[in-house]
Amino acid sequence: PRLIAAALRTLQGTQQPADPPVQARAEQGAPREPEAGASRLAHTSCTTRNFTNTLILGTAGIVMGQEQSGLPKQTREALHSLKQMGYTDEQAQIALQASGGDVQRAVALLLDQSEAQNFASRGPAPPARTVERPSNIRRHTMMQEEEHALQAALQASRQEAAQAQSRAATSAAAAAAEARLARHAQRSVGTRAPTSAAAARTSTAAAAPAGPRVLGNAAAGSAEQRVQACAARLVGRPLAVDTLITSLSKVLDHPHEEKYRKVNISNKAFQERVASAPGGIDFMYAVGFEPVHGHLLLQSRDPALLWIGKSALEQQRLTGTYQRAKEALELEQALSMSQGAYESEVSKRRAASLARVPEEPAEGLAGNSLICVHVGDSQVWRRFESCNTLEDILHFARSIPGAPLGKATMHNITLNPAVDLDLERELGLTLQRLELWPTGHVRIDSA
């Protein structure tokens, strides 16, 4: 301790300010010493301080060693244990003094001190993350569900309003059409009454029965329903269907040309194609034509009703009844030709049927079906895909010489007894569905 005190006094003496006389002379403007002298003085002062610090540290080490050497053996072992744990001599001595030499308590004190320092160095803890309560989650979910339900209700309301407007417009159009048809019927009653014997003689045979049929149909159903009903009656009359489709197309394409809105009922072609067909005259009345002085005139044109009539007739073209009647009519027309023209016509029809047959798949492919078509005493084999339909086989059968081109029947003769194939309901069924896969035998005969 005496050596440490002496070293401290020496260090304090080297750091004292300059004596007052020297300082006063410097302030009064006395000539300064050369810079070399000042440098030597600073070097001497630094050397003195370094020496003093070394002396203090050495002295402290001597004292520390003397103090530790004077401690009991148990205390020295405790200090050694704490130092091995990573603590300094000073920390170990302070902890042992505070714990009365108990190593475990000293370690506990040092750990508490370390935790306190770490807590202070970490600063304030970040705010805890708020966890949404289940009640808030349910409330949020309910609000979302209510919002979705509201949007769905609004959308449904808009759709219902649009549908209501559409129904109202359709009802108004139907009511207007019914009113016009009623006026036309009343007018037709007046015009059909003969004014003289000459007028009665000049009236045509087709115009006379047309009046009662119009009155009867006008009394039942809406205008659209009457058009549909009249079109359905024409399904077996391909000439009438084709003629009426052509006539309505011209009226729709040229609405302001009177020649397309006026039909002479005494015309021979009109009598053969439309007037002679059941429902032909009724259909023309249903779409808006009126009898005026031996003609059918479309005075008040209703495009919607005309489109409905044309669409109904085009739907009839897709039915099997129409197609069979069309083929029979063409065959009848061909029979009226010479033998050469007939054979040419038959060849064209068979070529047209063959063109509608799908391409034959390669041999050996998976999913192929080998079909044998029996026409009279001849048999023709061909490969089809299992996804092909009965209609494809029918077209192929009609392309075979000797097969009926008109109305025909087909039978599945793969197994005994044979199974009849419905050419109206089963044309769209696949070969696999008809049990004609992977192979099968089909016979075609005239109906």
CSV table of C-alpha atoms in Angstrom, one decimal:
chain,number,residue,atom,x,y,z
A,1,PRO,CA,0.0,0.0,0.0
A,2,ARG,CA,2.8,2.4,0.8
A,3,LEU,CA,4.3,1.8,-2.7
A,4,ILE,CA,1.0,2.4,-4.4
A,5,ALA,CA,0.5,5.7,-2.5
A,6,ALA,CA,4.0,6.9,-3.5
A,7,ALA,CA,3.3,6.0,-7.1
A,8,LEU,CA,0.1,7.9,-7.1
A,9,ARG,CA,1.8,11.0,-5.6
A,10,THR,CA,4.5,10.8,-8.2
A,11,LEU,CA,1.8,10.6,-11.0
A,12,GLN,CA,-0.1,13.6,-9.6
A,13,GLY,CA,3.2,15.6,-9.4
A,14,THR,CA,3.9,15.1,-13.1
A,15,GLN,CA,0.4,16.3,-14.1
A,16,GLN,CA,0.5,19.6,-12.0
A,17,PRO,CA,0.3,22.8,-14.1
A,18,ALA,CA,3.2,25.1,-14.7
A,19,ASP,CA,4.3,27.3,-11.9
A,20,PRO,CA,2.6,30.7,-11.7
A,21,PRO,CA,5.6,32.8,-12.6
A,22,VAL,CA,6.2,30.9,-15.8
A,23,GLN,CA,2.6,31.0,-16.7
A,24,ALA,CA,2.5,34.7,-16.0
A,25,ARG,CA,5.5,35.4,-18.2
A,26,ALA,CA,3.8,33.4,-21.0
A,27,GLU,CA,0.7,35.5,-20.8
A,28,GLN,CA,2.7,38.8,-20.7
A,29,GLY,CA,4.2,37.9,-24.1
A,30,ALA,CA,7.6,36.7,-23.0
A,31,PRO,CA,9.6,34.9,-25.6
A,32,ARG,CA,8.6,31.2,-25.8
A,33,GLU,CA,11.1,28.4,-25.5
A,34,PRO,CA,12.1,26.7,-28.6
A,35,GLU,CA,9.7,23.9,-29.9
A,36,ALA,CA,12.4,21.3,-29.5
A,37,GLY,CA,12.5,22.0,-25.7
A,38,ALA,CA,8.7,21.6,-25.5
A,39,SER,CA,8.9,18.3,-27.4
A,40,ARG,CA,11.5,17.0,-25.0
A,41,LEU,CA,9.4,18.1,-22.0
A,42,ALA,CA,6.3,16.3,-23.4
A,43,HIS,CA,8.4,13.2,-24.1
A,44,THR,CA,9.7,13.2,-20.5
A,45,SER,CA,6.2,13.6,-19.1
A,46,CYS,CA,4.8,10.7,-21.1
A,47,THR,CA,7.7,8.5,-20.1
A,48,THR,CA,7.1,9.4,-16.5
A,49,ARG,CA,3.4,8.5,-16.7
A,50,ASN,CA,4.1,5.2,-18.4
A,51,PHE,CA,6.7,4.3,-15.7
A,52,THR,CA,4.2,5.2,-13.0
A,53,ASN,CA,1.4,3.1,-14.5
A,54,THR,CA,3.7,0.2,-14.8
A,55,LEU,CA,4.8,0.6,-11.2
A,56,ILE,CA,1.2,0.8,-10.0
A,57,LEU,CA,0.2,-2.3,-11.9
A,58,GLY,CA,3.2,-4.2,-10.7
A,59,THR,CA,2.6,-3.1,-7.2
A,60,ALA,CA,-1.1,-4.1,-7.4
A,61,GLY,CA,-0.1,-7.5,-8.7
A,62,ILE,CA,2.4,-8.0,-5.9
A,63,VAL,CA,-0.2,-7.0,-3.4
A,64,MET,CA,-2.8,-9.3,-5.0
A,65,GLY,CA,-0.4,-12.1,-5.0
A,66,GLN,CA,0.4,-11.4,-1.4
A,67,GLU,CA,-3.2,-11.3,-0.5
A,68,GLN,CA,-4.1,-14.5,-2.3
A,69,SER,CA,-1.1,-16.3,-0.8
A,70,GLY,CA,-2.3,-15.3,2.6
A,71,LEU,CA,-5.8,-16.7,2.1
A,72,PRO,CA,-6.8,-20.1,3.4
A,73,LYS,CA,-6.5,-23.1,1.1
A,74,GLN,CA,-10.3,-23.5,0.9
A,75,THR,CA,-10.7,-19.9,-0.2
A,76,ARG,CA,-8.0,-20.2,-2.8
A,77,GLU,CA,-9.7,-23.3,-4.2
A,78,ALA,CA,-13.0,-21.5,-4.3
A,79,LEU,CA,-11.3,-18.6,-6.2
A,80,HIS,CA,-9.7,-21.0,-8.6
A,81,SER,CA,-13.1,-22.7,-9.2
A,82,LEU,CA,-14.8,-19.4,-10.0
A,83,LYS,CA,-12.0,-18.3,-12.3
A,84,GLN,CA,-12.4,-21.6,-14.2
A,85,MET,CA,-16.0,-20.7,-14.7
A,86,GLY,CA,-14.9,-17.5,-16.6
A,87,TYR,CA,-15.1,-14.9,-13.8
A,88,THR,CA,-12.3,-12.4,-13.0
A,89,ASP,CA,-10.3,-12.4,-9.8
A,90,GLU,CA,-12.1,-9.2,-8.6
A,91,GLN,CA,-15.6,-10.7,-9.4
A,92,ALA,CA,-14.7,-14.0,-7.6
A,93,GLN,CA,-13.3,-12.2,-4.5
A,94,ILE,CA,-16.3,-9.9,-4.2
A,95,ALA,CA,-18.8,-12.8,-4.6
A,96,LEU,CA,-16.9,-14.9,-2.0
A,97,GLN,CA,-16.8,-12.1,0.5
A,98,ALA,CA,-20.6,-11.4,0.0
A,99,SER,CA,-21.4,-15.1,0.3
A,100,GLY,CA,-19.2,-15.8,3.3
A,101,GLY,CA,-16.9,-18.1,1.4
A,102,ASP,CA,-19.8,-20.3,0.1
A,103,VAL,CA,-19.0,-21.2,-3.6
A,104,GLN,CA,-22.6,-22.1,-4.5
A,105,ARG,CA,-24.0,-18.8,-3.2
A,106,ALA,CA,-21.2,-16.9,-4.9
A,107,VAL,CA,-22.1,-18.5,-8.2
A,108,ALA,CA,-25.8,-17.6,-7.6
A,109,LEU,CA,-24.8,-14.0,-6.9
A,110,LEU,CA,-22.7,-13.8,-10.0
A,111,LEU,CA,-25.5,-15.3,-12.2
A,112,ASP,CA,-28.1,-12.9,-10.8
A,113,GLN,CA,-25.7,-10.0,-11.5
A,114,SER,CA,-25.2,-11.3,-15.1
A,115,GLU,CA,-29.0,-11.6,-15.7
A,116,ALA,CA,-29.5,-8.0,-14.4
A,117,GLN,CA,-26.8,-6.7,-16.7
A,118,ASN,CA,-28.3,-8.6,-19.7
A,119,PHE,CA,-31.8,-7.3,-19.0
A,120,ALA,CA,-30.5,-3.7,-18.7
A,121,SER,CA,-28.6,-4.1,-22.0
A,122,ARG,CA,-31.6,-5.5,-23.9
A,123,GLY,CA,-33.7,-2.5,-23.3
A,124,PRO,CA,-37.5,-2.5,-23.2
A,125,ALA,CA,-39.2,-5.7,-24.4
A,126,PRO,CA,-41.2,-5.4,-27.6
A,127,PRO,CA,-44.9,-5.1,-27.3
A,128,ALA,CA,-46.7,-8.5,-27.1
A,129,ARG,CA,-48.5,-9.5,-30.2
A,130,THR,CA,-52.2,-9.1,-29.8
A,131,VAL,CA,-54.0,-12.4,-30.3
A,132,GLU,CA,-57.5,-12.0,-31.6
A,133,ARG,CA,-60.0,-13.6,-29.4
A,134,PRO,CA,-62.2,-16.4,-30.7
A,135,SER,CA,-65.3,-14.1,-30.2
A,136,ASN,CA,-63.7,-11.5,-32.5
A,137,ILE,CA,-62.9,-14.2,-35.1
A,138,ARG,CA,-66.5,-15.5,-35.0
A,139,ARG,CA,-67.9,-11.9,-35.3
A,140,HIS,CA,-65.6,-11.2,-38.3
A,141,THR,CA,-66.6,-14.5,-39.9
A,142,MET,CA,-70.3,-13.7,-39.4
A,143,MET,CA,-69.9,-10.3,-40.9
A,144,GLN,CA,-68.2,-11.8,-44.0
A,145,GLU,CA,-71.0,-14.4,-44.3
A,146,GLU,CA,-73.6,-11.7,-44.0
A,147,GLU,CA,-71.8,-9.6,-46.7
A,148,HIS,CA,-71.7,-12.6,-49.1
A,149,ALA,CA,-75.3,-13.4,-48.4
A,150,LEU,CA,-76.3,-9.7,-49.1
A,151,GLN,CA,-74.3,-9.7,-52.4
A,152,ALA,CA,-75.9,-13.0,-53.4
A,153,ALA,CA,-79.4,-11.7,-52.6
A,154,LEU,CA,-78.7,-8.5,-54.7
A,155,GLN,CA,-77.5,-10.6,-57.6
A,156,ALA,CA,-80.5,-12.9,-57.4
A,157,SER,CA,-82.8,-9.8,-57.2
A,158,ARG,CA,-81.2,-8.3,-60.3
A,159,GLN,CA,-81.6,-11.6,-62.2
A,160,GLU,CA,-85.2,-12.0,-61.2
A,161,ALA,CA,-85.9,-8.4,-62.2
A,162,ALA,CA,-84.3,-9.1,-65.6
A,163,GLN,CA,-86.3,-12.3,-66.1
A,164,ALA,CA,-89.5,-10.5,-65.1
A,165,GLN,CA,-88.9,-7.8,-67.7
A,166,SER,CA,-88.2,-10.5,-70.3
A,167,ARG,CA,-91.4,-12.4,-69.4
A,168,ALA,CA,-93.3,-9.2,-69.5
A,169,ALA,CA,-92.0,-8.3,-72.9
A,170,THR,CA,-92.7,-11.8,-74.2
A,171,SER,CA,-96.2,-11.7,-72.8
A,172,ALA,CA,-96.9,-8.3,-74.3
A,173,ALA,CA,-95.7,-9.6,-77.7
A,174,ALA,CA,-97.8,-12.7,-77.4
A,175,ALA,CA,-100.9,-10.7,-76.4
A,176,ALA,CA,-100.3,-8.4,-79.4
A,177,ALA,CA,-99.9,-11.3,-81.7
A,178,GLU,CA,-103.1,-12.9,-80.4
A,179,ALA,CA,-105.0,-9.7,-80.9
A,180,ARG,CA,-103.8,-9.4,-84.5
A,181,LEU,CA,-104.7,-13.0,-85.2
A,182,ALA,CA,-108.2,-12.4,-83.7
A,183,ARG,CA,-108.6,-9.4,-86.0
A,184,HIS,CA,-107.3,-11.4,-88.9
A,185,ALA,CA,-109.8,-14.2,-88.2
A,186,GLN,CA,-112.7,-11.7,-88.0
A,187,ARG,CA,-111.6,-10.1,-91.2
A,188,SER,CA,-111.3,-13.5,-92.9
A,189,VAL,CA,-114.9,-14.3,-92.0
A,190,GLY,CA,-116.1,-11.2,-93.8
A,191,THR,CA,-113.9,-11.7,-96.8
A,192,ARG,CA,-114.8,-15.3,-97.3
A,193,ALA,CA,-118.5,-14.6,-97.6
A,194,PRO,CA,-119.3,-14.6,-101.3
A,195,THR,CA,-120.9,-11.5,-102.6
A,196,SER,CA,-122.2,-13.0,-105.8
A,197,ALA,CA,-122.4,-16.3,-107.6
A,198,ALA,CA,-119.4,-15.3,-109.8
A,199,ALA,CA,-117.2,-14.7,-106.8
A,200,ALA,CA,-118.2,-18.1,-105.4
A,201,ARG,CA,-117.3,-19.7,-108.7
A,202,THR,CA,-113.9,-18.0,-108.9
A,203,SER,CA,-112.9,-18.9,-105.3
A,204,THR,CA,-110.2,-21.7,-105.2
A,205,ALA,CA,-110.7,-25.1,-103.7
A,206,ALA,CA,-107.7,-24.6,-101.3
A,207,ALA,CA,-108.8,-21.2,-100.0
A,208,ALA,CA,-112.3,-22.5,-99.0
A,209,PRO,CA,-111.2,-25.0,-96.2
A,210,ALA,CA,-108.5,-22.7,-95.0
A,211,GLY,CA,-110.8,-20.4,-93.1
A,212,PRO,CA,-112.3,-22.9,-90.6
A,213,ARG,CA,-108.8,-24.3,-89.7
A,214,VAL,CA,-107.5,-20.8,-88.9
A,215,LEU,CA,-110.4,-20.0,-86.7
A,216,GLY,CA,-110.0,-23.3,-84.8
A,217,ASN,CA,-106.3,-22.9,-84.2
A,218,ALA,CA,-106.5,-19.2,-83.3
A,219,ALA,CA,-108.6,-20.0,-80.3
A,220,ALA,CA,-106.0,-22.2,-78.5
A,221,GLY,CA,-102.6,-21.3,-77.0
A,222,SER,CA,-100.3,-18.4,-77.6
A,223,ALA,CA,-99.0,-17.3,-81.0
A,224,GLU,CA,-95.7,-19.1,-80.4
A,225,GLN,CA,-97.5,-22.3,-79.5
A,226,ARG,CA,-99.6,-22.2,-82.6
A,227,VAL,CA,-96.6,-21.7,-84.8
A,228,GLN,CA,-94.8,-24.7,-83.1
A,229,ALA,CA,-97.9,-26.9,-83.5
A,230,CYS,CA,-98.4,-26.0,-87.2
A,231,ALA,CA,-94.7,-26.7,-87.8
A,232,ALA,CA,-94.9,-30.1,-86.1
A,233,ARG,CA,-97.8,-31.1,-88.4
A,234,LEU,CA,-95.4,-30.5,-91.4
A,235,VAL,CA,-92.7,-32.9,-90.3
A,236,GLY,CA,-93.6,-35.5,-92.9
A,237,ARG,CA,-93.8,-33.0,-95.7
A,238,PRO,CA,-90.3,-32.0,-96.7
A,239,LEU,CA,-91.4,-30.0,-99.8
A,240,ALA,CA,-93.7,-27.8,-97.6
A,241,VAL,CA,-91.0,-27.4,-94.9
A,242,ASP,CA,-88.3,-26.4,-97.5
A,243,THR,CA,-90.6,-24.0,-99.4
A,244,LEU,CA,-91.8,-22.3,-96.2
A,245,ILE,CA,-88.2,-21.9,-94.9
A,246,THR,CA,-87.2,-20.3,-98.2
A,247,SER,CA,-90.2,-18.0,-98.2
A,248,LEU,CA,-89.6,-16.8,-94.6
A,249,SER,CA,-85.9,-16.3,-95.2
A,250,LYS,CA,-86.7,-13.9,-98.1
A,251,VAL,CA,-89.2,-12.0,-96.0
A,252,LEU,CA,-86.7,-11.5,-93.2
A,253,ASP,CA,-83.9,-10.6,-95.7
A,254,HIS,CA,-86.0,-8.2,-97.7
A,255,PRO,CA,-88.7,-6.8,-95.3
A,256,HIS,CA,-89.8,-3.9,-97.5
A,257,GLU,CA,-90.3,-5.8,-100.8
A,258,GLU,CA,-93.9,-6.6,-101.3
A,259,LYS,CA,-93.3,-9.5,-103.7
A,260,TYR,CA,-91.8,-11.6,-100.9
A,261,ARG,CA,-94.8,-10.7,-98.6
A,262,LYS,CA,-97.5,-11.7,-101.1
A,263,VAL,CA,-98.4,-15.2,-102.1
A,264,ASN,CA,-100.8,-16.2,-104.9
A,265,ILE,CA,-102.8,-19.1,-103.4
A,266,SER,CA,-103.8,-20.3,-106.9
A,267,ASN,CA,-100.2,-20.8,-107.9
A,268,LYS,CA,-99.7,-24.5,-109.0
A,269,ALA,CA,-96.4,-24.9,-107.1
A,270,PHE,CA,-97.9,-23.4,-104.0
A,271,GLN,CA,-100.9,-25.7,-104.2
A,272,GLU,CA,-98.6,-28.8,-104.7
A,273,ARG,CA,-96.0,-27.9,-102.0
A,274,VAL,CA,-97.8,-26.0,-99.2
A,275,ALA,CA,-101.5,-25.8,-99.7
A,276,SER,CA,-101.8,-29.6,-100.1
A,277,ALA,CA,-99.8,-30.3,-96.9
A,278,PRO,CA,-101.7,-30.6,-93.6
A,279,GLY,CA,-101.0,-27.5,-91.6
A,280,GLY,CA,-99.4,-25.6,-94.5
A,281,ILE,CA,-102.0,-22.8,-94.7
A,282,ASP,CA,-102.4,-22.8,-91.0
A,283,PHE,CA,-98.7,-22.2,-90.5
A,284,MET,CA,-98.8,-19.2,-92.8
A,285,TYR,CA,-101.7,-17.7,-90.9
A,286,ALA,CA,-99.9,-18.4,-87.6
A,287,VAL,CA,-96.8,-16.3,-88.6
A,288,GLY,CA,-99.0,-13.3,-89.7
A,289,PHE,CA,-100.2,-13.9,-93.3
A,290,GLU,CA,-103.7,-12.7,-94.1
A,291,PRO,CA,-106.1,-13.7,-96.9
A,292,VAL,CA,-106.7,-10.7,-99.2
A,293,HIS,CA,-108.5,-11.1,-102.6
A,294,GLY,CA,-107.1,-14.5,-103.5
A,295,HIS,CA,-103.7,-13.9,-102.0
A,296,LEU,CA,-101.9,-14.3,-98.7
A,297,LEU,CA,-100.5,-11.0,-97.6
A,298,LEU,CA,-98.1,-10.2,-94.7
A,299,GLN,CA,-99.4,-6.8,-93.9
A,300,SER,CA,-98.2,-6.3,-90.3
A,301,ARG,CA,-94.8,-8.0,-90.2
A,302,ASP,CA,-93.7,-9.4,-86.8
A,303,PRO,CA,-89.9,-10.3,-87.1
A,304,ALA,CA,-90.0,-12.2,-83.8
A,305,LEU,CA,-92.8,-14.5,-84.9
A,306,LEU,CA,-91.2,-15.0,-88.3
A,307,TRP,CA,-88.0,-16.1,-86.7
A,308,ILE,CA,-89.8,-18.4,-84.4
A,309,GLY,CA,-91.6,-20.0,-87.4
A,310,LYS,CA,-88.3,-20.4,-89.3
A,311,SER,CA,-86.6,-21.9,-86.3
A,312,ALA,CA,-89.4,-24.4,-85.8
A,313,LEU,CA,-89.2,-25.5,-89.4
A,314,GLU,CA,-85.4,-25.9,-89.2
A,315,GLN,CA,-85.8,-28.1,-86.1
A,316,GLN,CA,-88.1,-30.4,-88.1
A,317,ARG,CA,-85.3,-30.9,-90.6
A,318,LEU,CA,-83.3,-32.6,-87.9
A,319,THR,CA,-85.9,-35.3,-87.2
A,320,GLY,CA,-85.7,-38.8,-88.6
A,321,THR,CA,-89.2,-38.5,-89.9
A,322,TYR,CA,-88.3,-35.6,-92.1
A,323,GLN,CA,-85.1,-37.2,-93.3
A,324,ARG,CA,-86.8,-40.4,-94.3
A,325,ALA,CA,-89.5,-38.5,-96.1
A,326,LYS,CA,-86.9,-36.5,-97.9
A,327,GLU,CA,-85.1,-39.5,-99.0
A,328,ALA,CA,-88.3,-41.2,-100.2
A,329,LEU,CA,-89.2,-38.1,-102.1
A,330,GLU,CA,-85.9,-37.9,-103.8
A,331,LEU,CA,-86.1,-41.6,-104.6
A,332,GLU,CA,-89.5,-41.1,-106.1
A,333,GLN,CA,-88.2,-38.2,-108.2
A,334,ALA,CA,-85.3,-40.3,-109.3
A,335,LEU,CA,-87.7,-43.2,-110.3
A,336,SER,CA,-89.5,-40.8,-112.6
A,337,MET,CA,-86.3,-40.2,-114.5
A,338,SER,CA,-84.9,-42.5,-117.2
A,339,GLN,CA,-82.9,-45.5,-116.2
A,340,GLY,CA,-79.5,-43.8,-116.8
A,341,ALA,CA,-80.5,-40.8,-114.8
A,342,TYR,CA,-81.8,-43.0,-112.0
A,343,GLU,CA,-78.5,-44.9,-111.8
A,344,SER,CA,-76.6,-41.7,-111.8
A,345,GLU,CA,-78.8,-40.4,-109.0
A,346,VAL,CA,-78.4,-43.6,-107.0
A,347,SER,CA,-74.6,-43.4,-107.3
A,348,LYS,CA,-74.6,-39.8,-106.1
A,349,ARG,CA,-76.7,-40.7,-103.1
A,350,ARG,CA,-74.5,-43.6,-102.2
A,351,ALA,CA,-71.4,-41.5,-102.6
A,352,ALA,CA,-73.0,-38.8,-100.3
A,353,SER,CA,-73.7,-41.5,-97.7
A,354,LEU,CA,-70.1,-42.8,-97.9
A,355,ALA,CA,-68.7,-39.2,-97.5
A,356,ARG,CA,-70.6,-39.0,-94.1
A,357,VAL,CA,-68.8,-42.2,-92.8
A,358,PRO,CA,-65.8,-41.5,-90.4
A,359,GLU,CA,-62.4,-42.4,-91.6
A,360,GLU,CA,-61.5,-46.1,-91.2
A,361,PRO,CA,-58.9,-46.5,-88.3
A,362,ALA,CA,-55.7,-48.4,-88.9
A,363,GLU,CA,-55.6,-52.1,-88.3
A,364,GLY,CA,-54.5,-53.3,-84.9
A,365,LEU,CA,-55.3,-50.1,-82.9
A,366,ALA,CA,-56.7,-50.4,-79.4
A,367,GLY,CA,-60.4,-49.7,-79.3
A,368,ASN,CA,-61.2,-50.7,-82.9
A,369,SER,CA,-64.4,-52.6,-83.7
A,370,LEU,CA,-64.7,-54.9,-86.7
A,371,ILE,CA,-68.2,-54.7,-88.1
A,372,CYS,CA,-69.7,-56.9,-90.8
A,373,VAL,CA,-72.7,-55.4,-92.6
A,374,HIS,CA,-75.1,-57.9,-94.2
A,375,VAL,CA,-76.9,-56.6,-97.4
A,376,GLY,CA,-79.0,-59.3,-98.9
A,377,ASP,CA,-76.6,-62.2,-99.5
A,378,SER,CA,-73.4,-60.1,-99.5
A,379,GLN,CA,-71.3,-59.2,-96.5
A,380,VAL,CA,-69.0,-56.2,-96.2
A,381,TRP,CA,-66.4,-55.9,-93.4
A,382,ARG,CA,-65.1,-52.6,-92.1
A,383,ARG,CA,-63.2,-51.3,-89.1
A,384,PHE,CA,-64.8,-48.6,-86.9
A,385,GLU,CA,-63.7,-47.0,-83.6
A,386,SER,CA,-65.7,-48.0,-80.5
A,387,CYS,CA,-66.8,-44.4,-80.1
A,388,ASN,CA,-68.5,-44.3,-83.5
A,389,THR,CA,-72.3,-44.4,-83.5
A,390,LEU,CA,-75.0,-46.4,-85.1
A,391,GLU,CA,-75.6,-43.5,-87.5
A,392,ASP,CA,-72.1,-44.0,-88.9
A,393,ILE,CA,-72.8,-47.7,-89.6
A,394,LEU,CA,-76.2,-46.7,-91.2
A,395,HIS,CA,-74.4,-44.3,-93.6
A,396,PHE,CA,-71.8,-47.0,-94.5
A,397,ALA,CA,-74.5,-49.6,-95.1
A,398,ARG,CA,-76.4,-47.2,-97.5
A,399,SER,CA,-73.2,-46.7,-99.5
A,400,ILE,CA,-73.1,-50.5,-100.2
A,401,PRO,CA,-74.7,-51.4,-103.6
A,402,GLY,CA,-78.1,-53.1,-103.1
A,403,ALA,CA,-78.7,-51.5,-99.7
A,404,PRO,CA,-82.0,-49.6,-99.4
A,405,LEU,CA,-81.6,-45.8,-99.8
A,406,GLY,CA,-85.1,-45.1,-98.4
A,407,LYS,CA,-86.7,-46.2,-95.2
A,408,ALA,CA,-84.8,-49.1,-93.7
A,409,THR,CA,-84.5,-51.3,-90.6
A,410,MET,CA,-81.3,-52.6,-88.9
A,411,HIS,CA,-80.8,-55.6,-86.7
A,412,ASN,CA,-77.9,-56.7,-84.5
A,413,ILE,CA,-77.4,-60.4,-85.6
A,414,THR,CA,-74.2,-61.0,-83.7
A,415,LEU,CA,-76.0,-63.3,-81.3
A,416,ASN,CA,-79.1,-65.4,-81.6
A,417,PRO,CA,-81.9,-64.1,-81.3
A,418,ALA,CA,-81.3,-60.9,-83.3
A,419,VAL,CA,-81.9,-57.5,-81.6
A,420,ASP,CA,-83.8,-54.8,-83.4
A,421,LEU,CA,-82.0,-51.4,-83.6
A,422,ASP,CA,-84.2,-48.3,-83.2
A,423,LEU,CA,-83.1,-45.9,-86.0
A,424,GLU,CA,-84.9,-43.0,-84.3
A,425,ARG,CA,-83.7,-43.3,-80.7
A,426,GLU,CA,-80.4,-45.2,-80.9
A,427,LEU,CA,-78.7,-43.4,-83.8
A,428,GLY,CA,-76.5,-41.5,-81.3
A,429,LEU,CA,-75.4,-44.5,-79.2
A,430,THR,CA,-71.8,-45.8,-79.5
A,431,LEU,CA,-70.9,-49.2,-80.8
A,432,GLN,CA,-69.6,-50.2,-77.3
A,433,ARG,CA,-73.0,-49.2,-75.8
A,434,LEU,CA,-74.8,-51.3,-78.5
A,435,GLU,CA,-72.6,-54.3,-77.7
A,436,LEU,CA,-71.0,-54.2,-81.2
A,437,TRP,CA,-67.4,-54.1,-79.8
A,438,PRO,CA,-64.9,-55.6,-80.4
A,439,THR,CA,-66.8,-57.2,-83.3
A,440,GLY,CA,-70.4,-57.4,-84.5
A,441,HIS,CA,-72.7,-58.3,-87.3
A,442,VAL,CA,-75.5,-55.9,-88.5
A,443,ARG,CA,-78.1,-56.5,-91.2
A,444,ILE,CA,-79.9,-53.8,-93.1
A,445,ASP,CA,-83.3,-54.3,-94.8
A,446,SER,CA,-86.0,-52.2,-96.4
A,447,ALA,CA,-88.7,-51.2,-94.1
